[in-house]
Each structure stands twice: as structure tokens, then as C-alpha cells.
């Protein structure tokens, strides 16, 4: 029983057409025409593979392959939507892998004990509506109808309207919910979006936990002054204060927090932004992540302390607002073990690792046992037109996905 690289490549190439850019990248925003075209393709392939297709009120698409028993299914899949000017691998590899798993089972006429379902989550990327992993949040009841009306894209189109326009039924999202016990296990195969697997030459990663960010928007209020006539000791330079904070975040994440803590100041706006003016106001964003809540809390505490130190010492005002503070999610020991045993059987070189990025898998963990398989990202590049993973690696990951899925479909079936 073998995964076929050519078939994976064919599905990949077919999906890549939707939203393809001249520069080689892809823009397939949630519920855009390109996204809807990709969904239509996915549905068509699901039907060809004799899956029973079900699309919920939020557009989440599930294709079901019945098993010998009417037990909760093993679910595999990911997402088709992308960021603007994104790459072709983020999300897509999880779906082409899932389709190939079904194809191999069909070709070998295998009926698994438990059913298997493929899922495509709607609106995983936050690019269009400034909120991500919405499909899985709808499934676990974390999104209300009212929220659909409040979330809007840059043209003012609400998520509610976008859903209606796409032929879905936002009024009915409460009926899309999945409850604990309805799914036996969920595995998402995804690109790593970081450089570790390639650098350490592993075939795949097996994810143990998903780090969630704590984010702050920080406004530093100094005073804009003439850069020639204001002596150094009289200045309230917001940008030099910001520099201290930025280096401090790096130092704290690197040397004063947990082993896996990462801290980033990803943007900064300095005003007024002129060569001859001492910067009077700076806005910046801090993003701190860890898979260990205690380590993250400790890092965040140190950053807050640093902010008040800088404020006092430089006699300026620093306001900060917490934008998010989510809990890291630990994935299922049972599923991790199943994937790891299968990786050993297949002689794969694997790394047990955390995910620094959020995925639908973290919300699915509220209702079922969840695991993730990572495929090496060449150069660690993602959310970028240069995002690339080798199809041989995708095939290895798919082989692992197939083996682990088969094992899970056989578990706890005797009753
Ligand atoms: Zn993704």
C-alpha cells in the first residue's frame, strides 16, 4: 500500500491554479472567488473518491468514507485559504495528503473499522477578517452569529455577508457544532513554517503542543522636539525608549524565560518620522509565545516590569493594551504515540516538537484527541511566495498520515 507522489502533485497543481499570481505565489483569501473555486475542486475530487460530502453553515466541508462500524470517525484535513501573496503549501498539503489517504484505501479496497472523514476548515487565515481559525471555532461553538456581523474585511464586507454571498447560511451556524465524542480523533498534516526540520534533516515533525500568543499593543508618548535645538538631557525621545523595550523583549525571551519562549516586536511606527525631529510617539506590537503557560506568564511579567522601568527612568508615558492572551494547547498523548510508533515502523527520521503557530487543530482539541504532523519547510519560509516544501517530503508525511489514520480507525472498536 503506497502513497503516490504523482497523484499528490496533480492535486497540488490543480489547487494551485486558484488564486495563482504571476509572481509564483497565491492569494486565496477566505470566501473569495479563488477560495470558492478551490472548494468546488475539492468537492469534485471528494465525490470522485465516493465520499459523502457535507458542507455546514460556515462552509466547513467534510467528506465521509464509511467504515465497517457506525462509530465516531477519524478526521484528517486542513485548510485551502491563504494569506495575500502567500505560498501554495500552507494548509493545502494537509488536504492533498488526506485525499491521497482515501485514494490509497479505495484502490486497495480497504474498509476500515471506523469511518474516515476529510475536513476543509473555512477561513483559517486571519488576513481577510482579522480573525483566524474561524472554521474550527464555529465547530466548537466559540463564534456567535453576532460576531459574524461584527467581523469585516477592509472593504467593509462583514463575514456574515461574505458567507451569504458564498452560498452558505450564517443564520444557522449553531447547527454546525461538533460535540465531544462525535469525532474519535483528528490529525492535521501541515508545513512546519519554521526552519528546524530542514536544518536538522528530519523527514517529519510530530507536534506535542501548540503555543498561543500573548500580544500587546504599546504606545510610547514622548515629546517631538527640534533635533538641532533640544539638548540631549532635555529630550523625551519615544524611539530610543522603544529601542530599549525591543532589545529587552529579545533578551527576556532569549535568556530570562523558558527554553521554548519566543518574543517578537513585529512592527513599529515612529512619529512624526522626520530626520530633524526627535520622535514624539511610537506604536509597536509585542508577541510572546510559549507552549508552557508558566514560562509565558513569567516572560510577560518581565516585559511589563521593563515597560514600567523605562517609563520611570525616561519620564515618558507608556500605555499598553493586551490584544490576546490564549492558553497553549497540549495535543493528545494517544494520537502522538500512534503517530510516533508509525513513524518508527516506517523508518522515518522524526522530531517531537511544539508548534509556534496556531492551527485549527488547537480548537479541535476541545472536542477530540488531536495530533499534528509537520512537513519540512525549505528555509523555514512561510506566508510568503517563496514558501516551499518538497513533494517527496509531503509523500513521506502522507504515508505517515495514512498509517496513523489506519491505526486509529482500528482502536476501541470492540464493544
Ligand atoms: Zn495553515
mmCIF file of C-alpha atoms in Angstrom, residues 2 54 75 77 80 87 105 126 154 187 234 237 246 257 288 313 353 363 371 393:
data_model
loop_
_atom_site.group_PDB
_atom_site.id
_atom_site.type_symbol
_atom_site.label_atom_id
_atom_site.label_comp_id
_atom_site.label_asym_id
_atom_site.label_seq_id
_atom_site.Cartn_x
_atom_site.Cartn_y
_atom_site.Cartn_z
ATOM 1 C CA UNK A 2 1.807 3.058 -1.251
ATOM 2 C CA UNK A 54 -21.401 17.526 3.864
ATOM 3 C CA UNK A 75 -10.915 13.021 10.791
ATOM 4 C CA UNK A 77 -7.569 17.640 6.880
ATOM 5 C CA UNK A 80 -7.473 25.836 1.497
ATOM 6 C CA UNK A 87 2.614 30.234 -0.690
ATOM 7 C CA UNK A 105 -7.631 2.904 0.699
ATOM 8 C CA UNK A 126 -6.789 35.912 9.717
ATOM 9 C CA UNK A 154 -11.108 46.073 4.567
ATOM 10 C CA UNK A 187 -4.906 14.669 12.618
ATOM 11 C CA UNK A 234 16.074 67.570 27.903
ATOM 12 C CA UNK A 237 12.635 60.520 22.793
ATOM 13 C CA UNK A 246 12.587 45.975 21.765
ATOM 14 C CA UNK A 257 12.349 32.849 30.231
ATOM 15 C CA UNK A 288 5.200 36.419 23.161
ATOM 16 C CA UNK A 313 13.640 56.258 34.164
ATOM 17 C CA UNK A 353 8.340 19.325 18.630
ATOM 18 C CA UNK A 363 -9.593 24.283 18.736
ATOM 19 C CA UNK A 371 -2.358 15.203 16.631
ATOM 20 C CA UNK A 393 8.555 15.044 1.954
#
